[in-house]
PDB file of C-alpha atoms and ligand atoms in Angstrom:
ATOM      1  CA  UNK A  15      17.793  -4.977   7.604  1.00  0.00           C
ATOM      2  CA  UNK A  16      16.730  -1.715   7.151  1.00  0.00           C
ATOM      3  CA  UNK A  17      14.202   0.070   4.992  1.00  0.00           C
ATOM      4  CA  UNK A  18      13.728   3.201   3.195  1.00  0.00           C
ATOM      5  CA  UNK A  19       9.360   4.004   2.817  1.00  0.00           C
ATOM      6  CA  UNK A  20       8.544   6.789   0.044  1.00  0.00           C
ATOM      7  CA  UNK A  21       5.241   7.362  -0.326  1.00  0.00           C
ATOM      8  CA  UNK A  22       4.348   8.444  -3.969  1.00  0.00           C
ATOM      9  CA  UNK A  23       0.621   9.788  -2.638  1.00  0.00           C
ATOM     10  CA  UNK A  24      -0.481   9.923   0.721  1.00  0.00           C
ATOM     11  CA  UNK A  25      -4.174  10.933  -0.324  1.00  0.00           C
ATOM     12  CA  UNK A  26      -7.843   9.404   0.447  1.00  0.00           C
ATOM     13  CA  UNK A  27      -9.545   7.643  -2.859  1.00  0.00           C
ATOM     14  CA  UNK A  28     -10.943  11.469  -2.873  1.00  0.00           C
ATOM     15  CA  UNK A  29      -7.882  14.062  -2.282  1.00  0.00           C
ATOM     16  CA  UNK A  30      -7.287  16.247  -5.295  1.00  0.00           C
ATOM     17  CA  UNK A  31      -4.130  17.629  -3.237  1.00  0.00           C
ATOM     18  CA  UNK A  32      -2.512  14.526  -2.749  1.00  0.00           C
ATOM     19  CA  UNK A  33      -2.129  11.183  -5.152  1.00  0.00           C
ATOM     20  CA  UNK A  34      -3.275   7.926  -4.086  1.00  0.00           C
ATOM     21  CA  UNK A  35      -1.814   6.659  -0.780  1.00  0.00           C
ATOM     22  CA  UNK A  36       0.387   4.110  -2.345  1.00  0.00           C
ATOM     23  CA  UNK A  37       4.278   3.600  -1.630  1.00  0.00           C
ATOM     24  CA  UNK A  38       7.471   2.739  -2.643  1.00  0.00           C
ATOM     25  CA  UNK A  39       9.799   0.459  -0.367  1.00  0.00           C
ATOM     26  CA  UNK A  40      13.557  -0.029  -1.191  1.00  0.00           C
ATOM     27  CA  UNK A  41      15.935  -2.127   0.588  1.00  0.00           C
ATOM     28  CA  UNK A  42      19.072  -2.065  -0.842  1.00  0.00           C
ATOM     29  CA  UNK A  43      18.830  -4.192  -4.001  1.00  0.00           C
ATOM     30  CA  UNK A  44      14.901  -4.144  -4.320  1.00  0.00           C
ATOM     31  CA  UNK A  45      12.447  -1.655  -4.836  1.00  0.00           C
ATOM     32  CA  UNK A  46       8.472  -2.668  -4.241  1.00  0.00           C
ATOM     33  CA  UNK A  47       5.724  -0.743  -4.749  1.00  0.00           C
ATOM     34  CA  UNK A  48       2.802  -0.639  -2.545  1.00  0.00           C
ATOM     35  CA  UNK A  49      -0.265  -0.816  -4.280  1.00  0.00           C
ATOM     36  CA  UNK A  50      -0.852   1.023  -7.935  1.00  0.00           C
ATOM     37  CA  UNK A  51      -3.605   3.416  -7.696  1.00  0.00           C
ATOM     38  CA  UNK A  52      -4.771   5.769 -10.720  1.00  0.00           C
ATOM     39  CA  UNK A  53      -2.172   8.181 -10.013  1.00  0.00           C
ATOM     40  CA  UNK A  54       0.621   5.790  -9.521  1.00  0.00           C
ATOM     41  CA  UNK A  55       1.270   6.014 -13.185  1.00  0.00           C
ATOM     42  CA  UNK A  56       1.281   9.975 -13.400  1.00  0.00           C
ATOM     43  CA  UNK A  57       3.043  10.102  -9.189  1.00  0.00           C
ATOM     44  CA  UNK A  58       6.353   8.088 -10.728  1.00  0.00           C
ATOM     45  CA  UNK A  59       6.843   9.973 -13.622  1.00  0.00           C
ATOM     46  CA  UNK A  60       6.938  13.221 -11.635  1.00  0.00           C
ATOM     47  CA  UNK A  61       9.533  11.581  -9.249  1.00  0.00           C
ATOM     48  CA  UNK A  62      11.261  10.147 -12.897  1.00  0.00           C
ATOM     49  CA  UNK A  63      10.906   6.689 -11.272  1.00  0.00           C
ATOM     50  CA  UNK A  64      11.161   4.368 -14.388  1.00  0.00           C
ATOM     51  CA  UNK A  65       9.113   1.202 -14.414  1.00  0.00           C
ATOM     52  CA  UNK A  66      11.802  -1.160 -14.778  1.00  0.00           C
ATOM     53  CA  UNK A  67      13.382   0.349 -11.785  1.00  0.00           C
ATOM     54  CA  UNK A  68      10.114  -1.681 -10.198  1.00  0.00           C
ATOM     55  CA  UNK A  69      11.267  -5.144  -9.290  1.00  0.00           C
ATOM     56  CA  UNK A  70       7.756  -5.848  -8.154  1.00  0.00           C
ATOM     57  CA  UNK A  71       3.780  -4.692  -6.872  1.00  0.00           C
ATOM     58  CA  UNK A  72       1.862  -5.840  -3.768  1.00  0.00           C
ATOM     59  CA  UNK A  73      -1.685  -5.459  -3.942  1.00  0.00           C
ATOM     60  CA  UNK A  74      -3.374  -4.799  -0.725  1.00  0.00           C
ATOM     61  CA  UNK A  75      -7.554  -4.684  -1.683  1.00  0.00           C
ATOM     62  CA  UNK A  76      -9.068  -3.864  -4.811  1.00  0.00           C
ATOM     63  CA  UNK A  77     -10.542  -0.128  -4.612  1.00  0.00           C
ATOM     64  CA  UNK A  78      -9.346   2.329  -7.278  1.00  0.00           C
ATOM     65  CA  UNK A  79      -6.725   4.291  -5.192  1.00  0.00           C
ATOM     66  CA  UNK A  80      -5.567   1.283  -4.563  1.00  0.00           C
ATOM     67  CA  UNK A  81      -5.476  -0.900  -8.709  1.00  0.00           C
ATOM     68  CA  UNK A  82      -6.651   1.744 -10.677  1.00  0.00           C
ATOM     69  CA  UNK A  83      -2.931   2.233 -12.142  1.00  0.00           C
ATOM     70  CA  UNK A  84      -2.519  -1.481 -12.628  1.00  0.00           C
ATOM     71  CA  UNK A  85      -3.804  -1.160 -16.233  1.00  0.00           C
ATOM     72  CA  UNK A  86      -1.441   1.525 -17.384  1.00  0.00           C
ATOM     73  CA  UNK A  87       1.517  -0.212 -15.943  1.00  0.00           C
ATOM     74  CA  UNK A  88       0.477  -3.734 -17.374  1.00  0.00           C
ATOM     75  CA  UNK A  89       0.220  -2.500 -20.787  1.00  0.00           C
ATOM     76  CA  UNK A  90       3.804  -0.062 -20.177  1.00  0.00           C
ATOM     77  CA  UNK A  91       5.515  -3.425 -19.372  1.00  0.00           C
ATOM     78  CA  UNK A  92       3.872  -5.025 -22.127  1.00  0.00           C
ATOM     79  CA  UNK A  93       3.962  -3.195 -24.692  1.00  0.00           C
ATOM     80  CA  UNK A  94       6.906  -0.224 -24.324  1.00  0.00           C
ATOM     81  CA  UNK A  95       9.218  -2.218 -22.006  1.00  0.00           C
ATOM     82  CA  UNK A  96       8.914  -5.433 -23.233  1.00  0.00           C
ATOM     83  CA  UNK A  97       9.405  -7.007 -19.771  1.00  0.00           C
ATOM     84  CA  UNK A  98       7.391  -8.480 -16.715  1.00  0.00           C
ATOM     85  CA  UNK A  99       7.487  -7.548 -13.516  1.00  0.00           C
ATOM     86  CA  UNK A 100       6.403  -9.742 -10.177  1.00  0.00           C
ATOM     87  CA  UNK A 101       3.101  -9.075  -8.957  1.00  0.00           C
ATOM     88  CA  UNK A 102       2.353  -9.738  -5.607  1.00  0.00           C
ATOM     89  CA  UNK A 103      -1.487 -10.448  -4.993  1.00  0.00           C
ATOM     90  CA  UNK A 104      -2.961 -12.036  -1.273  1.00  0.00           C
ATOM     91  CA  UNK A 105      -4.608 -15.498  -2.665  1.00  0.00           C
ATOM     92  CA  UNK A 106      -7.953 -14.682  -2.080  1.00  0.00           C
ATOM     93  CA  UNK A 107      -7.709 -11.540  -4.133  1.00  0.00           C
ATOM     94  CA  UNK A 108      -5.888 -13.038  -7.498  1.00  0.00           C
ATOM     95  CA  UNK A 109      -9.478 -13.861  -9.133  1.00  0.00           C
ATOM     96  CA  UNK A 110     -11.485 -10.964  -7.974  1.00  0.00           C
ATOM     97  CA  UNK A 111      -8.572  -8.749  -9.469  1.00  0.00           C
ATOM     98  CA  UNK A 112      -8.670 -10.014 -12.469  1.00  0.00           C
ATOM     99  CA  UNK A 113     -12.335 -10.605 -13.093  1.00  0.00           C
ATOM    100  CA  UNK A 114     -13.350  -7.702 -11.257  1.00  0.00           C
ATOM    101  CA  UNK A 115     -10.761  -5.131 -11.915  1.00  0.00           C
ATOM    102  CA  UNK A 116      -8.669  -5.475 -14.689  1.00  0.00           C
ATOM    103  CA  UNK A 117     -10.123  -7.864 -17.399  1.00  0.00           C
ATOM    104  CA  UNK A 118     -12.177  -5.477 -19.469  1.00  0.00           C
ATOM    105  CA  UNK A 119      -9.228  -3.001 -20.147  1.00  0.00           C
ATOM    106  CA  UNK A 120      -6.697  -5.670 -20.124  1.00  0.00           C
ATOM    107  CA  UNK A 121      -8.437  -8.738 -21.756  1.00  0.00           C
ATOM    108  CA  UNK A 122      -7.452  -9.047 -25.668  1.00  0.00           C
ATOM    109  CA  UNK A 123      -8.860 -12.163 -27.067  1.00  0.00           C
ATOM    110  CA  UNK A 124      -7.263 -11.799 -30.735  1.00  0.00           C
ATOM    111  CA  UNK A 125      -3.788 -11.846 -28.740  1.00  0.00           C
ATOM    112  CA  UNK A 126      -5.162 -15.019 -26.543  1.00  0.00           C
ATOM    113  CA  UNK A 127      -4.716 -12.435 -23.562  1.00  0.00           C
ATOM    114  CA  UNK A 128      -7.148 -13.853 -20.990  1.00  0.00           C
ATOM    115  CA  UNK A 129      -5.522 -13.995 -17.391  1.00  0.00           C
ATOM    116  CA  UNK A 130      -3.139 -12.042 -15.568  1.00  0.00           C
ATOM    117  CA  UNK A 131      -0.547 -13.638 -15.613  1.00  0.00           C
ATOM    118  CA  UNK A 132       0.295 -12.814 -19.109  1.00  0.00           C
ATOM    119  CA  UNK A 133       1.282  -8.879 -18.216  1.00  0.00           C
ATOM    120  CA  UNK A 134       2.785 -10.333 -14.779  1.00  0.00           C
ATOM    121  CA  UNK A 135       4.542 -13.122 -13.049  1.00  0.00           C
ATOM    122  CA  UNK A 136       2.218 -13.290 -10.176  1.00  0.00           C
ATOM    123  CA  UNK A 137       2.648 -14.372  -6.959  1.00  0.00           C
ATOM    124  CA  UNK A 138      -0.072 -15.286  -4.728  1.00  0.00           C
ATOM    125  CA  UNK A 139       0.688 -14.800  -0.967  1.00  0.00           C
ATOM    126  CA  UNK A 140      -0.772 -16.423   2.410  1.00  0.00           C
ATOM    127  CA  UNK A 141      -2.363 -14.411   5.112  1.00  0.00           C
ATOM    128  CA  UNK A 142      -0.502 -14.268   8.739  1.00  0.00           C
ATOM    129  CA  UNK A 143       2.997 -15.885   7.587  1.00  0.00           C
ATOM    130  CA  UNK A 144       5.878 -13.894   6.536  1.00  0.00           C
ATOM    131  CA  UNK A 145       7.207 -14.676   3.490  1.00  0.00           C
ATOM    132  CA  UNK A 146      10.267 -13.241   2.234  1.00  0.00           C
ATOM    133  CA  UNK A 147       9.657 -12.313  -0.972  1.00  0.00           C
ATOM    134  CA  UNK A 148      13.292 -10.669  -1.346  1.00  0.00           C
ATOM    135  CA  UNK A 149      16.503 -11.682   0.702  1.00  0.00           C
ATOM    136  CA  UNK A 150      16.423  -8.565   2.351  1.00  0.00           C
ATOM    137  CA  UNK A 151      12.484  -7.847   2.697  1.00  0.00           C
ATOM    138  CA  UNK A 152       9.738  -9.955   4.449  1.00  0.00           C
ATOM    139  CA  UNK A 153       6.380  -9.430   4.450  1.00  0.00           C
ATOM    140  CA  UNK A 154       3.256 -10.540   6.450  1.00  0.00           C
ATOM    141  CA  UNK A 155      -0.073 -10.218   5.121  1.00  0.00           C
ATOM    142  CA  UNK A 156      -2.701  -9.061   7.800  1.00  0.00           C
ATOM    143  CA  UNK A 157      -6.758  -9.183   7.120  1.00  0.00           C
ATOM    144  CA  UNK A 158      -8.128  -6.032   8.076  1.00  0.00           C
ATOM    145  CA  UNK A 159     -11.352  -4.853   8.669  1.00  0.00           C
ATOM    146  CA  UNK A 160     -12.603  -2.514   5.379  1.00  0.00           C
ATOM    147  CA  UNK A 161     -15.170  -3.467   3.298  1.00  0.00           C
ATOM    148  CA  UNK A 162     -17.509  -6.430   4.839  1.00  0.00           C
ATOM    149  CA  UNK A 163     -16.806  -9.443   2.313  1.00  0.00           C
ATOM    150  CA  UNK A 164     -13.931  -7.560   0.435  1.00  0.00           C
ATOM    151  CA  UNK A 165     -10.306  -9.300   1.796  1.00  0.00           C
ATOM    152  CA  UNK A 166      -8.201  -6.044   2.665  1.00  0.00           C
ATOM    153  CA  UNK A 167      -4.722  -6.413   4.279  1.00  0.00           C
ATOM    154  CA  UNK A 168      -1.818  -4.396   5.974  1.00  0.00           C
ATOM    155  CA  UNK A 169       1.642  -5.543   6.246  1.00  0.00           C
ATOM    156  CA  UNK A 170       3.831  -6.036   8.239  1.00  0.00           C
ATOM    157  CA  UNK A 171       7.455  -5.463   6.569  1.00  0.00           C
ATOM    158  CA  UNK A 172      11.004  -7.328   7.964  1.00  0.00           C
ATOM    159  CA  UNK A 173       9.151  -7.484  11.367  1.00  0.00           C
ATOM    160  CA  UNK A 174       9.584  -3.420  12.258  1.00  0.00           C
ATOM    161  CA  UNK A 175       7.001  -1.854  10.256  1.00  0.00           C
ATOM    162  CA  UNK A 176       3.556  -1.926  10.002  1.00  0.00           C
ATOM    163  CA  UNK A 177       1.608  -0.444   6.791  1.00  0.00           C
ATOM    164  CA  UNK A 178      -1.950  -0.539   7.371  1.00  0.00           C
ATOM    165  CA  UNK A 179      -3.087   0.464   3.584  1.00  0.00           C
ATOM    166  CA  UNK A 180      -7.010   0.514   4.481  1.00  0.00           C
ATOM    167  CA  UNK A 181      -7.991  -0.226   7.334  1.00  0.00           C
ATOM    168  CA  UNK A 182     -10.889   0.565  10.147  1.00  0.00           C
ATOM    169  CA  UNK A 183      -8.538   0.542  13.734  1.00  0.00           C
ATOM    170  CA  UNK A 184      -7.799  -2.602  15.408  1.00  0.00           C
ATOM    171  CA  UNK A 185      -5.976  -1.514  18.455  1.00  0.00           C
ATOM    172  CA  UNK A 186      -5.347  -4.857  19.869  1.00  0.00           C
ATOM    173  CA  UNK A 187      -3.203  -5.220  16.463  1.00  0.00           C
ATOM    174  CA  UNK A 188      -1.388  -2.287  16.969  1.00  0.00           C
ATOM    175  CA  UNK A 189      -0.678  -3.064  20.588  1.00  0.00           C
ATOM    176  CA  UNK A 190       0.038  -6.683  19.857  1.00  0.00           C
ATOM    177  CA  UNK A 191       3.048  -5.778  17.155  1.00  0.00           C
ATOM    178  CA  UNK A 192       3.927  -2.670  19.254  1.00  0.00           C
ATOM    179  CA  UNK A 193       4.580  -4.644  22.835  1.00  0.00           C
ATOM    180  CA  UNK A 194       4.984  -8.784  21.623  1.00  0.00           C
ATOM    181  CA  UNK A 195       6.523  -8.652  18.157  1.00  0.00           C
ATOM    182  CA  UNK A 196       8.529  -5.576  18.396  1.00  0.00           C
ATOM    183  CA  UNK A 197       7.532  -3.793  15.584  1.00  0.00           C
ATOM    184  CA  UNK A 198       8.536   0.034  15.834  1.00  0.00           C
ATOM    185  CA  UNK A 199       6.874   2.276  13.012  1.00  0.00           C
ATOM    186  CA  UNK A 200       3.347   2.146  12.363  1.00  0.00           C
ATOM    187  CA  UNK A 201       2.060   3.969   8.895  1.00  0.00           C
ATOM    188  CA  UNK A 202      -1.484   3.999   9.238  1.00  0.00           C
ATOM    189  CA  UNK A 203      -4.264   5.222   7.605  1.00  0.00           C
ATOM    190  CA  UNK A 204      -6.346   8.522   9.126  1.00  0.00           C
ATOM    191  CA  UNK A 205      -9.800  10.131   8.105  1.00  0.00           C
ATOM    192  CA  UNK A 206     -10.275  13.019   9.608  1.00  0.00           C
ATOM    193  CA  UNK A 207     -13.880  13.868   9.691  1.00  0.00           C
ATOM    194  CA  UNK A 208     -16.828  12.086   9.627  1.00  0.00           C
ATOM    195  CA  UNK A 209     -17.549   8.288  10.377  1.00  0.00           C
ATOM    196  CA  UNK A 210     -15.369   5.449  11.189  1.00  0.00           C
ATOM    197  CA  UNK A 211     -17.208   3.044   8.838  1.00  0.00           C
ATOM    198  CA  UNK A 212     -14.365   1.970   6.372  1.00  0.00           C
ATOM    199  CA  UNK A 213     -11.434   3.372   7.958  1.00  0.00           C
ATOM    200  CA  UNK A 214      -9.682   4.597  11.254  1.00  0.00           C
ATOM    201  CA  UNK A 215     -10.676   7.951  12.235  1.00  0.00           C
ATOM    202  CA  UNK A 216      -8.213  10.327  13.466  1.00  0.00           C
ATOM    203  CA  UNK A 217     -10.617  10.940  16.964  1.00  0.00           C
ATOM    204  CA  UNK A 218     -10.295   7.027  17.050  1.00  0.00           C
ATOM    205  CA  UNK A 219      -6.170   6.980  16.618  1.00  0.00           C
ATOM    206  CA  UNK A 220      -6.050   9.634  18.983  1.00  0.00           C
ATOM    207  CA  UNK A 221      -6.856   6.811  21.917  1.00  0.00           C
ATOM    208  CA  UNK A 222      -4.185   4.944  21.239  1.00  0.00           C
ATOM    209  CA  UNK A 223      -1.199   4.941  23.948  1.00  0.00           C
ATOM    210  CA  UNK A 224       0.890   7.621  23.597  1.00  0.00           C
ATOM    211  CA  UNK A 225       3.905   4.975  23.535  1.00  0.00           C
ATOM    212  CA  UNK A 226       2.180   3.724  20.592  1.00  0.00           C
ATOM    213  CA  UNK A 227       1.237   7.015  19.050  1.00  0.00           C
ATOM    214  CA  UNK A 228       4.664   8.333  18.861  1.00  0.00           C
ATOM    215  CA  UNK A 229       5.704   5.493  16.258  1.00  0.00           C
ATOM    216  CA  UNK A 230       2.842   6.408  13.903  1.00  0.00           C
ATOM    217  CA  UNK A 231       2.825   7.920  10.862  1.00  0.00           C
ATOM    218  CA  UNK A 232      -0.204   9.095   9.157  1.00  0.00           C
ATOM    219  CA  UNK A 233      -1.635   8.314   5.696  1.00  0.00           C
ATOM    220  CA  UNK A 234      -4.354   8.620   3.061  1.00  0.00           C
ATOM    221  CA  UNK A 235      -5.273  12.002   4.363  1.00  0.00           C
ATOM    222  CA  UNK A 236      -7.829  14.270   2.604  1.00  0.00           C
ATOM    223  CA  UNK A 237      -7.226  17.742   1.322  1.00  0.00           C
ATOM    224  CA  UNK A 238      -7.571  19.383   4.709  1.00  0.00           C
ATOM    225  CA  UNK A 239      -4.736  17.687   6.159  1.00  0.00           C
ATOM    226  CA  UNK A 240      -2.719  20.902   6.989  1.00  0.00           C
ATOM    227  CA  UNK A 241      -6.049  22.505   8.990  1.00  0.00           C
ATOM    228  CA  UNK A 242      -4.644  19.531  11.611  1.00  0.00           C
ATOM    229  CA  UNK A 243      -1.205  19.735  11.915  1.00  0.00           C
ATOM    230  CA  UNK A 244      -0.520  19.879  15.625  1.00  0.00           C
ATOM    231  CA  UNK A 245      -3.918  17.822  16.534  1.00  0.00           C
ATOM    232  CA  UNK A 246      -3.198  14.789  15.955  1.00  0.00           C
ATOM    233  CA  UNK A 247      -1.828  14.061  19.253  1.00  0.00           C
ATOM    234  CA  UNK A 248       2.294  12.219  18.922  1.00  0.00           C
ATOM    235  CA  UNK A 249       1.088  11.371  16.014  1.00  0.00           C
ATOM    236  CA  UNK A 250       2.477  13.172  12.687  1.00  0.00           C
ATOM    237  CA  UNK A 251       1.247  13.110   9.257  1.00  0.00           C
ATOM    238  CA  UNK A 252       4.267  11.230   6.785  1.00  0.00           C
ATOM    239  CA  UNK A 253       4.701  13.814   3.810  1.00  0.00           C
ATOM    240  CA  UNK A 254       4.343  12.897  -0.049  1.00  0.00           C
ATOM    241  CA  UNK A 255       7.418  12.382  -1.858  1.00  0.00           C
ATOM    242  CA  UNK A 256       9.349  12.145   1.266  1.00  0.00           C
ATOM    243  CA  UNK A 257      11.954   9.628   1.595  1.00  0.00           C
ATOM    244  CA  UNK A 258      11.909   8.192   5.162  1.00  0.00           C
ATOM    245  CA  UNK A 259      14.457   5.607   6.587  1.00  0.00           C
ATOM    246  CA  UNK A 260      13.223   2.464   9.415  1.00  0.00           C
ATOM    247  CA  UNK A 261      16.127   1.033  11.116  1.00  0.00           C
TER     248      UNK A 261
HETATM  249  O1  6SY B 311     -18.906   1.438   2.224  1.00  0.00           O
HETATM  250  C1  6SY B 311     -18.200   2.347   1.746  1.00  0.00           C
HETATM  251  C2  6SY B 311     -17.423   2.155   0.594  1.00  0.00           C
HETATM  252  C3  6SY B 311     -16.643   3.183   0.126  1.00  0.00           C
HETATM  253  N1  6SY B 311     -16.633   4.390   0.766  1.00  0.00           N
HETATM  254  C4  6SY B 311     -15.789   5.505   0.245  1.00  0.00           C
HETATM  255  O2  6SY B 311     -15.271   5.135  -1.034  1.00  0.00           O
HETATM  256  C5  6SY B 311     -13.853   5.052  -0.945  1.00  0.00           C
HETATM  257  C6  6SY B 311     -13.201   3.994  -1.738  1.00  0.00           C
HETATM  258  O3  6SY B 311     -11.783   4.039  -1.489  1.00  0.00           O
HETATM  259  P1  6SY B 311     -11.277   4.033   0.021  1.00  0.00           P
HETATM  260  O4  6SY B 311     -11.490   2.693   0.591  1.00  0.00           O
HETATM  261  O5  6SY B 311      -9.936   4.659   0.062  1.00  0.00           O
HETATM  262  O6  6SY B 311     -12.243   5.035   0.764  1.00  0.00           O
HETATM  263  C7  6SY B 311     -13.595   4.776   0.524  1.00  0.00           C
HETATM  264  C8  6SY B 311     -14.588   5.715   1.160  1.00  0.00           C
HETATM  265  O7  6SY B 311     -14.141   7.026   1.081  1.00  0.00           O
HETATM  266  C9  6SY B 311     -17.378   4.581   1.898  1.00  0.00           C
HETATM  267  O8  6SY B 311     -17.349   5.666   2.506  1.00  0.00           O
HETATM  268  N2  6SY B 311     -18.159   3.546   2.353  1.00  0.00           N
HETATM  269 ZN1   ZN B 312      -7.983   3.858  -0.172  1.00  0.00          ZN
HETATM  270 ZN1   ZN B 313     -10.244   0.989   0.257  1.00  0.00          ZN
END
């Protein structure tokens, strides 16, 4: 089954050019969005992307450019749409996101509004075992290595496309869904200065085989992404806004 991958910001927690590297996938009769960040809210209404056109969120760590939207669109559903929509959340990150991110905006005790699933029907999901969370879209939830002591996943999507979301580089991932489990497109997160502490470095990506490297696509770029177009190896940066279509 194929897939369509728009990203509605392809920026680092810090661009100012780009939103916040979060995406929408559609398969034919389902639309997810990938992670809710503070400009999700403002990203969709520029691309006149209603809500209920939505059919559910995945949630892949709890930083800002990742969440930070998760408010807004909670109290939207709530309150102008009148309607829930599935939230996906990795198991180990259903407390932390509510007692750590969301409760003091969302939390409304006169209502009895004290958990989150009263804005959403959530779904908690297992790591390393796909679930198919839509007849036509699976998805495997992959630890990666972020913050020390803060569970941060990629996914792996219908078995053909890995999205990192935040991650430091793990090659021997990469190589192990690139040459055992077939998986052919690879959007994965660049920085491209400075040290590899939280996340993959663009010097770093640039040692990966260049069988590899030609199925990547780069994301949650800083403001200087343009001073490295044509450095970055087979490698190519995937655009904001851009529709782009995994068979
Ligand atoms: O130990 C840390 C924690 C955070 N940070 C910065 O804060 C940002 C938070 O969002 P992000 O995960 O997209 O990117 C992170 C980095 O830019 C860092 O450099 N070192
Ligand atoms: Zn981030
Ligand atoms: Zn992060």
């Amino acid at each position: 089954m194929s897939l369509q991958i728009q990203m509605i910001g392809t920026g680092s927690a810090f661009a100012k050019t780009y939103y916040n590297n979060n995406a929408l996938v559609y398969t034919k009769h389902f639309t997810l969005l990938i992670d809710c960040g503070a400009t999700a809210p403002r990203a969709l209404n520029e691309l006149q992307i209603p809500l209920p056109n939505i059919d559910a969120i995945l949630i892949s760590h709890i930083h800002a450019d990742h969440v930070g939207g998760l408010e807004e669109l909670a109290f939207q559903y709530m309150y102008n749409f009148k309607r829930r929509t599935k939230l996906f959340v990795p198991a180990a990150l259903e407390v932390p996101l509510w007692e750590h991110s969301l409760r003091g905006g969302l939390e409304n005790i006169a209502e009895g509004i004290h958990k989150l699933s009263d804005y959403f029907d959530v779904i908690p999901l297992p790591e390393r075992e796909p679930v198919a969370i839509h007849p036509e879209l699976t998805i495997e939830l992959l630890p990666t290595e972020h913050i020390p002591h803060k569970p941060s996943y990629g996914f792996l999507l219908n078995e053909r496309v890995y999205y990192s979301a935040d991650s430091r580089l793990n090659g021997t991932l990469l190589t192990e869904l690139f040459e055992k489990r077939g998986c052919e497109h690879f959007l994965h997160e660049c920085q491209l200065g400075g040290s590899n502490i939280v996340h993959a470095t663009l010097d770093e990506l640039l040692t990966l085989p260049e069988a590899l490297q030609r199925n990547v696509l780069l994301m949650h770029y800083g403001d200087n992404m343009t001073d490295f177009i044509g450095k970055t190896g087979w490698m190519r940066f995937i655009e904001q806004f851009k529709t782009y279509e995994f068979k």
